[in-house]
Amino acid sequence: MQETLTKTIIFKLNNQEYGANIAQILSIEKLQEIVALPQTSNFIKGIINLRGAVTPIIDLRTRLGMNQIDETEQTRILIAKVKEVQVGLIVDEATDVIDISPEVVEETPELVNDVDHRYLKGVAKLEDRGMLLLLDLDHVLSNEELTEVQQVAQD
């Protein structure tokens, strides 16, 4: 029986490669002007108008507790569906889409490069890329945070 490969989008934060299930990614956008919102959590950068849809933008670096860096030409926004809510996730660079076999994925150690293991689905050990941290987009935001993000989009 053949194992099901997971199509995974590869992106970078802090020069570390991460992966997320491509099924949750609606599109990859160039960075555009973000309208900042007052009195929101520090990781909510603001909102953009994406083809007529107000989309809240989350700074994935801030969310994962990383240092900020300046945006570059490579900075991208991954438009993702997180528990039925459309959000944009700012990443340093979106580099690739690859197939990952479940047999190369291992449990996440408690602490990986300062990223809370609750945000990770596992670690893929790939021959050509080394370790790839697999982000669990459904757990990047708590239910309360998701509610806040939804309210941001509706205001």
PDB file of N, CA and C in Angstrom, residues 4-99:
ATOM      1  N   THR A   4       0.320   8.084   1.615  1.00  0.00           N
ATOM      2  CA  THR A   4      -0.141   9.318   1.013  1.00  0.00           C
ATOM      3  C   THR A   4       0.891  10.412   1.254  1.00  0.00           C
ATOM      4  N   LEU A   5       1.309  11.054   0.186  1.00  0.00           N
ATOM      5  CA  LEU A   5       2.230  12.166   0.316  1.00  0.00           C
ATOM      6  C   LEU A   5       1.442  13.425   0.642  1.00  0.00           C
ATOM      7  N   THR A   6       2.024  14.272   1.458  1.00  0.00           N
ATOM      8  CA  THR A   6       1.380  15.535   1.802  1.00  0.00           C
ATOM      9  C   THR A   6       2.053  16.639   1.018  1.00  0.00           C
ATOM     10  N   LYS A   7       1.268  17.350   0.200  1.00  0.00           N
ATOM     11  CA  LYS A   7       1.814  18.521  -0.502  1.00  0.00           C
ATOM     12  C   LYS A   7       2.041  19.604   0.532  1.00  0.00           C
ATOM     13  N   THR A   8       3.265  20.098   0.579  1.00  0.00           N
ATOM     14  CA  THR A   8       3.661  21.022   1.635  1.00  0.00           C
ATOM     15  C   THR A   8       4.309  22.253   1.028  1.00  0.00           C
ATOM     16  N   ILE A   9       3.871  23.425   1.479  1.00  0.00           N
ATOM     17  CA  ILE A   9       4.515  24.655   1.035  1.00  0.00           C
ATOM     18  C   ILE A   9       5.683  24.929   1.977  1.00  0.00           C
ATOM     19  N   ILE A  10       6.806  25.306   1.398  1.00  0.00           N
ATOM     20  CA  ILE A  10       8.004  25.584   2.189  1.00  0.00           C
ATOM     21  C   ILE A  10       8.182  27.096   2.263  1.00  0.00           C
ATOM     22  N   PHE A  11       8.399  27.587   3.476  1.00  0.00           N
ATOM     23  CA  PHE A  11       8.661  29.020   3.641  1.00  0.00           C
ATOM     24  C   PHE A  11       9.729  29.208   4.698  1.00  0.00           C
ATOM     25  N   LYS A  12      10.307  30.413   4.713  1.00  0.00           N
ATOM     26  CA  LYS A  12      11.406  30.684   5.637  1.00  0.00           C
ATOM     27  C   LYS A  12      11.023  31.741   6.651  1.00  0.00           C
ATOM     28  N   LEU A  13      11.498  31.523   7.874  1.00  0.00           N
ATOM     29  CA  LEU A  13      11.457  32.500   8.955  1.00  0.00           C
ATOM     30  C   LEU A  13      12.811  32.395   9.630  1.00  0.00           C
ATOM     31  N   ASN A  14      13.514  33.510   9.772  1.00  0.00           N
ATOM     32  CA  ASN A  14      14.815  33.462  10.455  1.00  0.00           C
ATOM     33  C   ASN A  14      15.788  32.472   9.835  1.00  0.00           C
ATOM     34  N   ASN A  15      15.774  32.343   8.528  1.00  0.00           N
ATOM     35  CA  ASN A  15      16.636  31.399   7.806  1.00  0.00           C
ATOM     36  C   ASN A  15      16.374  29.935   8.135  1.00  0.00           C
ATOM     37  N   GLN A  16      15.302  29.651   8.821  1.00  0.00           N
ATOM     38  CA  GLN A  16      14.904  28.259   9.085  1.00  0.00           C
ATOM     39  C   GLN A  16      13.734  27.944   8.148  1.00  0.00           C
ATOM     40  N   GLU A  17      13.779  26.769   7.549  1.00  0.00           N
ATOM     41  CA  GLU A  17      12.676  26.381   6.667  1.00  0.00           C
ATOM     42  C   GLU A  17      11.553  25.740   7.475  1.00  0.00           C
ATOM     43  N   TYR A  18      10.341  26.141   7.116  1.00  0.00           N
ATOM     44  CA  TYR A  18       9.127  25.588   7.715  1.00  0.00           C
ATOM     45  C   TYR A  18       8.262  25.054   6.590  1.00  0.00           C
ATOM     46  N   GLY A  19       7.347  24.192   6.971  1.00  0.00           N
ATOM     47  CA  GLY A  19       6.398  23.687   5.994  1.00  0.00           C
ATOM     48  C   GLY A  19       4.994  23.775   6.566  1.00  0.00           C
ATOM     49  N   ALA A  20       4.023  23.925   5.672  1.00  0.00           N
ATOM     50  CA  ALA A  20       2.618  23.891   6.076  1.00  0.00           C
ATOM     51  C   ALA A  20       1.850  23.160   4.981  1.00  0.00           C
ATOM     52  N   ASN A  21       0.797  22.490   5.368  1.00  0.00           N
ATOM     53  CA  ASN A  21      -0.002  21.736   4.410  1.00  0.00           C
ATOM     54  C   ASN A  21      -0.578  22.691   3.366  1.00  0.00           C
ATOM     55  N   ILE A  22      -0.311  22.409   2.102  1.00  0.00           N
ATOM     56  CA  ILE A  22      -0.738  23.290   1.018  1.00  0.00           C
ATOM     57  C   ILE A  22      -2.266  23.371   0.945  1.00  0.00           C
ATOM     58  N   ALA A  23      -2.957  22.372   1.485  1.00  0.00           N
ATOM     59  CA  ALA A  23      -4.427  22.380   1.444  1.00  0.00           C
ATOM     60  C   ALA A  23      -4.996  23.588   2.190  1.00  0.00           C
ATOM     61  N   GLN A  24      -4.246  24.123   3.156  1.00  0.00           N
ATOM     62  CA  GLN A  24      -4.733  25.278   3.916  1.00  0.00           C
ATOM     63  C   GLN A  24      -4.345  26.608   3.275  1.00  0.00           C
ATOM     64  N   ILE A  25      -3.470  26.560   2.277  1.00  0.00           N
ATOM     65  CA  ILE A  25      -2.978  27.797   1.660  1.00  0.00           C
ATOM     66  C   ILE A  25      -3.810  28.109   0.424  1.00  0.00           C
ATOM     67  N   LEU A  26      -4.428  29.288   0.416  1.00  0.00           N
ATOM     68  CA  LEU A  26      -5.271  29.688  -0.710  1.00  0.00           C
ATOM     69  C   LEU A  26      -4.443  30.359  -1.800  1.00  0.00           C
ATOM     70  N   SER A  27      -3.465  31.168  -1.384  1.00  0.00           N
ATOM     71  CA  SER A  27      -2.609  31.833  -2.366  1.00  0.00           C
ATOM     72  C   SER A  27      -1.368  32.380  -1.676  1.00  0.00           C
ATOM     73  N   ILE A  28      -0.411  32.773  -2.505  1.00  0.00           N
ATOM     74  CA  ILE A  28       0.810  33.411  -2.003  1.00  0.00           C
ATOM     75  C   ILE A  28       0.844  34.791  -2.641  1.00  0.00           C
ATOM     76  N   GLU A  29       0.911  35.812  -1.818  1.00  0.00           N
ATOM     77  CA  GLU A  29       0.839  37.181  -2.318  1.00  0.00           C
ATOM     78  C   GLU A  29       2.117  37.930  -1.993  1.00  0.00           C
ATOM     79  N   LYS A  30       2.454  38.898  -2.858  1.00  0.00           N
ATOM     80  CA  LYS A  30       3.547  39.811  -2.522  1.00  0.00           C
ATOM     81  C   LYS A  30       3.069  40.695  -1.388  1.00  0.00           C
ATOM     82  N   LEU A  31       4.008  41.183  -0.626  1.00  0.00           N
ATOM     83  CA  LEU A  31       3.670  42.075   0.472  1.00  0.00           C
ATOM     84  C   LEU A  31       3.017  43.325  -0.104  1.00  0.00           C
ATOM     85  N   GLN A  32       1.938  43.745   0.510  1.00  0.00           N
ATOM     86  CA  GLN A  32       1.279  44.967   0.073  1.00  0.00           C
ATOM     87  C   GLN A  32       1.021  45.845   1.277  1.00  0.00           C
ATOM     88  N   GLU A  33       0.471  47.025   1.017  1.00  0.00           N
ATOM     89  CA  GLU A  33       0.240  47.939   2.122  1.00  0.00           C
ATOM     90  C   GLU A  33      -0.768  47.344   3.092  1.00  0.00           C
ATOM     91  N   ILE A  34      -0.398  47.351   4.369  1.00  0.00           N
ATOM     92  CA  ILE A  34      -1.242  46.790   5.421  1.00  0.00           C
ATOM     93  C   ILE A  34      -1.787  47.951   6.242  1.00  0.00           C
ATOM     94  N   VAL A  35      -3.097  47.975   6.421  1.00  0.00           N
ATOM     95  CA  VAL A  35      -3.716  49.014   7.232  1.00  0.00           C
ATOM     96  C   VAL A  35      -3.620  48.578   8.692  1.00  0.00           C
ATOM     97  N   ALA A  36      -2.856  49.330   9.475  1.00  0.00           N
ATOM     98  CA  ALA A  36      -2.659  48.984  10.892  1.00  0.00           C
ATOM     99  C   ALA A  36      -3.945  49.247  11.668  1.00  0.00           C
ATOM    100  N   LEU A  37      -4.164  48.453  12.683  1.00  0.00           N
ATOM    101  CA  LEU A  37      -5.353  48.598  13.519  1.00  0.00           C
ATOM    102  C   LEU A  37      -4.921  48.842  14.958  1.00  0.00           C
ATOM    103  N   PRO A  38      -5.568  49.807  15.619  1.00  0.00           N
ATOM    104  CA  PRO A  38      -5.234  50.051  17.024  1.00  0.00           C
ATOM    105  C   PRO A  38      -5.831  48.960  17.920  1.00  0.00           C
ATOM    106  N   GLN A  39      -5.245  48.808  19.072  1.00  0.00           N
ATOM    107  CA  GLN A  39      -5.781  47.926  20.121  1.00  0.00           C
ATOM    108  C   GLN A  39      -6.036  46.502  19.662  1.00  0.00           C
ATOM    109  N   THR A  40      -5.065  45.944  18.953  1.00  0.00           N
ATOM    110  CA  THR A  40      -5.150  44.524  18.618  1.00  0.00           C
ATOM    111  C   THR A  40      -3.884  43.868  19.162  1.00  0.00           C
ATOM    112  N   SER A  41      -3.885  42.549  19.214  1.00  0.00           N
ATOM    113  CA  SER A  41      -2.702  41.823  19.682  1.00  0.00           C
ATOM    114  C   SER A  41      -1.489  42.208  18.838  1.00  0.00           C
ATOM    115  N   ASN A  42      -0.299  42.125  19.444  1.00  0.00           N
ATOM    116  CA  ASN A  42       0.904  42.603  18.762  1.00  0.00           C
ATOM    117  C   ASN A  42       1.225  41.838  17.485  1.00  0.00           C
ATOM    118  N   PHE A  43       0.756  40.600  17.357  1.00  0.00           N
ATOM    119  CA  PHE A  43       1.078  39.831  16.151  1.00  0.00           C
ATOM    120  C   PHE A  43       0.102  40.115  15.007  1.00  0.00           C
ATOM    121  N   ILE A  44      -0.996  40.828  15.277  1.00  0.00           N
ATOM    122  CA  ILE A  44      -1.921  41.204  14.204  1.00  0.00           C
ATOM    123  C   ILE A  44      -1.413  42.509  13.604  1.00  0.00           C
ATOM    124  N   LYS A  45      -0.853  42.406  12.390  1.00  0.00           N
ATOM    125  CA  LYS A  45      -0.247  43.559  11.735  1.00  0.00           C
ATOM    126  C   LYS A  45      -1.301  44.556  11.257  1.00  0.00           C
ATOM    127  N   GLY A  46      -2.473  44.021  10.897  1.00  0.00           N
ATOM    128  CA  GLY A  46      -3.524  44.878  10.366  1.00  0.00           C
ATOM    129  C   GLY A  46      -4.333  44.103   9.353  1.00  0.00           C
ATOM    130  N   ILE A  47      -4.886  44.822   8.377  1.00  0.00           N
ATOM    131  CA  ILE A  47      -5.728  44.181   7.366  1.00  0.00           C
ATOM    132  C   ILE A  47      -5.305  44.631   5.968  1.00  0.00           C
ATOM    133  N   ILE A  48      -5.622  43.802   5.002  1.00  0.00           N
ATOM    134  CA  ILE A  48      -5.469  44.177   3.601  1.00  0.00           C
ATOM    135  C   ILE A  48      -6.784  43.892   2.891  1.00  0.00           C
ATOM    136  N   ASN A  49      -6.965  44.535   1.763  1.00  0.00           N
ATOM    137  CA  ASN A  49      -8.103  44.238   0.911  1.00  0.00           C
ATOM    138  C   ASN A  49      -7.578  43.318  -0.181  1.00  0.00           C
ATOM    139  N   LEU A  50      -7.949  42.059  -0.086  1.00  0.00           N
ATOM    140  CA  LEU A  50      -7.466  41.068  -1.053  1.00  0.00           C
ATOM    141  C   LEU A  50      -8.629  40.674  -1.958  1.00  0.00           C
ATOM    142  N   ARG A  51      -8.599  41.191  -3.174  1.00  0.00           N
ATOM    143  CA  ARG A  51      -9.665  40.899  -4.141  1.00  0.00           C
ATOM    144  C   ARG A  51     -11.043  41.068  -3.518  1.00  0.00           C
ATOM    145  N   GLY A  52     -11.230  42.168  -2.798  1.00  0.00           N
ATOM    146  CA  GLY A  52     -12.538  42.478  -2.234  1.00  0.00           C
ATOM    147  C   GLY A  52     -12.810  41.882  -0.864  1.00  0.00           C
ATOM    148  N   ALA A  53     -11.918  41.034  -0.381  1.00  0.00           N
ATOM    149  CA  ALA A  53     -12.118  40.427   0.945  1.00  0.00           C
ATOM    150  C   ALA A  53     -11.175  41.085   1.948  1.00  0.00           C
ATOM    151  N   VAL A  54     -11.732  41.556   3.057  1.00  0.00           N
ATOM    152  CA  VAL A  54     -10.895  42.104   4.125  1.00  0.00           C
ATOM    153  C   VAL A  54     -10.194  40.923   4.795  1.00  0.00           C
ATOM    154  N   THR A  55      -8.878  40.953   4.747  1.00  0.00           N
ATOM    155  CA  THR A  55      -8.094  39.823   5.258  1.00  0.00           C
ATOM    156  C   THR A  55      -7.164  40.293   6.363  1.00  0.00           C
ATOM    157  N   PRO A  56      -7.332  39.759   7.585  1.00  0.00           N
ATOM    158  CA  PRO A  56      -6.413  40.102   8.670  1.00  0.00           C
ATOM    159  C   PRO A  56      -5.030  39.523   8.390  1.00  0.00           C
ATOM    160  N   ILE A  57      -3.991  40.296   8.735  1.00  0.00           N
ATOM    161  CA  ILE A  57      -2.617  39.876   8.475  1.00  0.00           C
ATOM    162  C   ILE A  57      -1.914  39.612   9.798  1.00  0.00           C
ATOM    163  N   ILE A  58      -1.319  38.432   9.897  1.00  0.00           N
ATOM    164  CA  ILE A  58      -0.620  38.020  11.107  1.00  0.00           C
ATOM    165  C   ILE A  58       0.865  37.943  10.803  1.00  0.00           C
ATOM    166  N   ASP A  59       1.663  38.548  11.664  1.00  0.00           N
ATOM    167  CA  ASP A  59       3.106  38.461  11.518  1.00  0.00           C
ATOM    168  C   ASP A  59       3.550  37.168  12.193  1.00  0.00           C
ATOM    169  N   LEU A  60       3.910  36.192  11.380  1.00  0.00           N
ATOM    170  CA  LEU A  60       4.239  34.867  11.906  1.00  0.00           C
ATOM    171  C   LEU A  60       5.478  34.914  12.803  1.00  0.00           C
ATOM    172  N   ARG A  61       6.423  35.819  12.492  1.00  0.00           N
ATOM    173  CA  ARG A  61       7.611  35.953  13.354  1.00  0.00           C
ATOM    174  C   ARG A  61       7.205  36.370  14.760  1.00  0.00           C
ATOM    175  N   THR A  62       6.372  37.421  14.844  1.00  0.00           N
ATOM    176  CA  THR A  62       5.930  37.915  16.156  1.00  0.00           C
ATOM    177  C   THR A  62       5.144  36.825  16.870  1.00  0.00           C
ATOM    178  N   ARG A  63       4.273  36.143  16.132  1.00  0.00           N
ATOM    179  CA  ARG A  63       3.432  35.102  16.728  1.00  0.00           C
ATOM    180  C   ARG A  63       4.282  33.987  17.324  1.00  0.00           C
ATOM    181  N   LEU A  64       5.367  33.666  16.654  1.00  0.00           N
ATOM    182  CA  LEU A  64       6.216  32.568  17.115  1.00  0.00           C
ATOM    183  C   LEU A  64       7.339  33.054  18.031  1.00  0.00           C
ATOM    184  N   GLY A  65       7.301  34.338  18.384  1.00  0.00           N
ATOM    185  CA  GLY A  65       8.269  34.865  19.344  1.00  0.00           C
ATOM    186  C   GLY A  65       9.652  35.104  18.778  1.00  0.00           C
ATOM    187  N   MET A  66       9.739  35.403  17.485  1.00  0.00           N
ATOM    188  CA  MET A  66      11.043  35.657  16.866  1.00  0.00           C
ATOM    189  C   MET A  66      11.297  37.157  16.774  1.00  0.00           C
ATOM    190  N   ASN A  67      12.568  37.505  16.549  1.00  0.00           N
ATOM    191  CA  ASN A  67      12.926  38.906  16.341  1.00  0.00           C
ATOM    192  C   ASN A  67      12.378  39.397  15.014  1.00  0.00           C
ATOM    193  N   GLN A  68      12.087  40.684  14.963  1.00  0.00           N
ATOM    194  CA  GLN A  68      11.623  41.288  13.718  1.00  0.00           C
ATOM    195  C   GLN A  68      12.805  41.558  12.806  1.00  0.00           C
ATOM    196  N   ILE A  69      12.556  41.478  11.506  1.00  0.00           N
ATOM    197  CA  ILE A  69      13.554  41.925  10.535  1.00  0.00           C
ATOM    198  C   ILE A  69      12.827  42.802   9.529  1.00  0.00           C
ATOM    199  N   ASP A  70      13.595  43.546   8.766  1.00  0.00           N
ATOM    200  CA  ASP A  70      12.980  44.373   7.735  1.00  0.00           C
ATOM    201  C   ASP A  70      12.448  43.489   6.619  1.00  0.00           C
ATOM    202  N   GLU A  71      11.354  43.950   6.025  1.00  0.00           N
ATOM    203  CA  GLU A  71      10.803  43.205   4.900  1.00  0.00           C
ATOM    204  C   GLU A  71      11.725  43.369   3.698  1.00  0.00           C
ATOM    205  N   THR A  72      11.708  42.355   2.827  1.00  0.00           N
ATOM    206  CA  THR A  72      12.549  42.384   1.629  1.00  0.00           C
ATOM    207  C   THR A  72      11.670  42.129   0.414  1.00  0.00           C
ATOM    208  N   GLU A  73      12.302  42.102  -0.744  1.00  0.00           N
ATOM    209  CA  GLU A  73      11.586  41.759  -1.983  1.00  0.00           C
ATOM    210  C   GLU A  73      10.999  40.346  -1.904  1.00  0.00           C
ATOM    211  N   GLN A  74      11.633  39.500  -1.070  1.00  0.00           N
ATOM    212  CA  GLN A  74      11.181  38.104  -0.962  1.00  0.00           C
ATOM    213  C   GLN A  74      10.042  37.914   0.037  1.00  0.00           C
ATOM    214  N   THR A  75       9.782  38.909   0.872  1.00  0.00           N
ATOM    215  CA  THR A  75       8.732  38.776   1.884  1.00  0.00           C
ATOM    216  C   THR A  75       7.397  38.466   1.198  1.00  0.00           C
ATOM    217  N   ARG A  76       6.686  37.503   1.738  1.00  0.00           N
ATOM    218  CA  ARG A  76       5.410  37.090   1.144  1.00  0.00           C
ATOM    219  C   ARG A  76       4.329  37.002   2.216  1.00  0.00           C
ATOM    220  N   ILE A  77       3.096  37.046   1.731  1.00  0.00           N
ATOM    221  CA  ILE A  77       1.946  36.798   2.599  1.00  0.00           C
ATOM    222  C   ILE A  77       1.311  35.495   2.114  1.00  0.00           C
ATOM    223  N   LEU A  78       1.265  34.516   3.009  1.00  0.00           N
ATOM    224  CA  LEU A  78       0.560  33.275   2.687  1.00  0.00           C
ATOM    225  C   LEU A  78      -0.890  33.472   3.110  1.00  0.00           C
ATOM    226  N   ILE A  79      -1.794  33.408   2.150  1.00  0.00           N
ATOM    227  CA  ILE A  79      -3.216  33.517   2.479  1.00  0.00           C
ATOM    228  C   ILE A  79      -3.681  32.110   2.833  1.00  0.00           C
ATOM    229  N   ALA A  80      -4.138  31.958   4.069  1.00  0.00           N
ATOM    230  CA  ALA A  80      -4.456  30.618   4.572  1.00  0.00           C
ATOM    231  C   ALA A  80      -5.853  30.583   5.168  1.00  0.00           C
ATOM    232  N   LYS A  81      -6.423  29.391   5.188  1.00  0.00           N
ATOM    233  CA  LYS A  81      -7.679  29.146   5.894  1.00  0.00           C
ATOM    234  C   LYS A  81      -7.318  28.509   7.226  1.00  0.00           C
ATOM    235  N   VAL A  82      -7.614  29.215   8.315  1.00  0.00           N
ATOM    236  CA  VAL A  82      -7.376  28.672   9.647  1.00  0.00           C
ATOM    237  C   VAL A  82      -8.740  28.519  10.303  1.00  0.00           C
ATOM    238  N   LYS A  83      -9.175  27.277  10.461  1.00  0.00           N
ATOM    239  CA  LYS A  83     -10.497  27.002  11.045  1.00  0.00           C
ATOM    240  C   LYS A  83     -11.570  27.891  10.407  1.00  0.00           C
ATOM    241  N   GLU A  84     -11.642  27.872   9.093  1.00  0.00           N
ATOM    242  CA  GLU A  84     -12.651  28.601   8.319  1.00  0.00           C
ATOM    243  C   GLU A  84     -12.467  30.110   8.281  1.00  0.00           C
ATOM    244  N   VAL A  85     -11.399  30.634   8.851  1.00  0.00           N
ATOM    245  CA  VAL A  85     -11.142  32.071   8.811  1.00  0.00           C
ATOM    246  C   VAL A  85      -9.985  32.319   7.843  1.00  0.00           C
ATOM    247  N   GLN A  86     -10.185  33.257   6.903  1.00  0.00           N
ATOM    248  CA  GLN A  86      -9.099  33.597   5.975  1.00  0.00           C
ATOM    249  C   GLN A  86      -8.173  34.599   6.641  1.00  0.00           C
ATOM    250  N   VAL A  87      -6.901  34.232   6.722  1.00  0.00           N
ATOM    251  CA  VAL A  87      -5.893  35.127   7.306  1.00  0.00           C
ATOM    252  C   VAL A  87      -4.679  35.156   6.388  1.00  0.00           C
ATOM    253  N   GLY A  88      -3.898  36.215   6.525  1.00  0.00           N
ATOM    254  CA  GLY A  88      -2.637  36.312   5.810  1.00  0.00           C
ATOM    255  C   GLY A  88      -1.510  36.137   6.808  1.00  0.00           C
ATOM    256  N   LEU A  89      -0.524  35.353   6.462  1.00  0.00           N
ATOM    257  CA  LEU A  89       0.622  35.105   7.335  1.00  0.00           C
ATOM    258  C   LEU A  89       1.870  35.655   6.668  1.00  0.00           C
ATOM    259  N   ILE A  90       2.520  36.611   7.325  1.00  0.00           N
ATOM    260  CA  ILE A  90       3.739  37.182   6.744  1.00  0.00           C
ATOM    261  C   ILE A  90       4.909  36.243   7.010  1.00  0.00           C
ATOM    262  N   VAL A  91       5.605  35.865   5.923  1.00  0.00           N
ATOM    263  CA  VAL A  91       6.794  35.016   6.030  1.00  0.00           C
ATOM    264  C   VAL A  91       7.946  35.706   5.293  1.00  0.00           C
ATOM    265  N   ASP A  92       9.176  35.330   5.653  1.00  0.00           N
ATOM    266  CA  ASP A  92      10.337  35.961   5.029  1.00  0.00           C
ATOM    267  C   ASP A  92      10.416  35.643   3.542  1.00  0.00           C
ATOM    268  N   GLU A  93       9.999  34.435   3.205  1.00  0.00           N
ATOM    269  CA  GLU A  93      10.137  33.982   1.823  1.00  0.00           C
ATOM    270  C   GLU A  93       9.331  32.703   1.673  1.00  0.00           C
ATOM    271  N   ALA A  94       8.644  32.537   0.547  1.00  0.00           N
ATOM    272  CA  ALA A  94       7.991  31.260   0.234  1.00  0.00           C
ATOM    273  C   ALA A  94       8.808  30.661  -0.897  1.00  0.00           C
ATOM    274  N   THR A  95       9.358  29.465  -0.672  1.00  0.00           N
ATOM    275  CA  THR A  95      10.382  28.985  -1.594  1.00  0.00           C
ATOM    276  C   THR A  95       9.957  27.835  -2.488  1.00  0.00           C
ATOM    277  N   ASP A  96       9.024  26.998  -2.060  1.00  0.00           N
ATOM    278  CA  ASP A  96       8.856  25.740  -2.756  1.00  0.00           C
ATOM    279  C   ASP A  96       7.555  25.062  -2.364  1.00  0.00           C
ATOM    280  N   VAL A  97       7.137  24.110  -3.179  1.00  0.00           N
ATOM    281  CA  VAL A  97       6.083  23.176  -2.780  1.00  0.00           C
ATOM    282  C   VAL A  97       6.650  21.786  -3.023  1.00  0.00           C
ATOM    283  N   ILE A  98       6.619  20.959  -1.982  1.00  0.00           N
ATOM    284  CA  ILE A  98       7.182  19.611  -2.110  1.00  0.00           C
ATOM    285  C   ILE A  98       6.193  18.587  -1.551  1.00  0.00           C
ATOM    286  N   ASP A  99       6.430  17.335  -1.900  1.00  0.00           N
ATOM    287  CA  ASP A  99       5.653  16.230  -1.335  1.00  0.00           C
ATOM    288  C   ASP A  99       6.443  15.659  -0.170  1.00  0.00           C
TER     289      ASP A  99
END
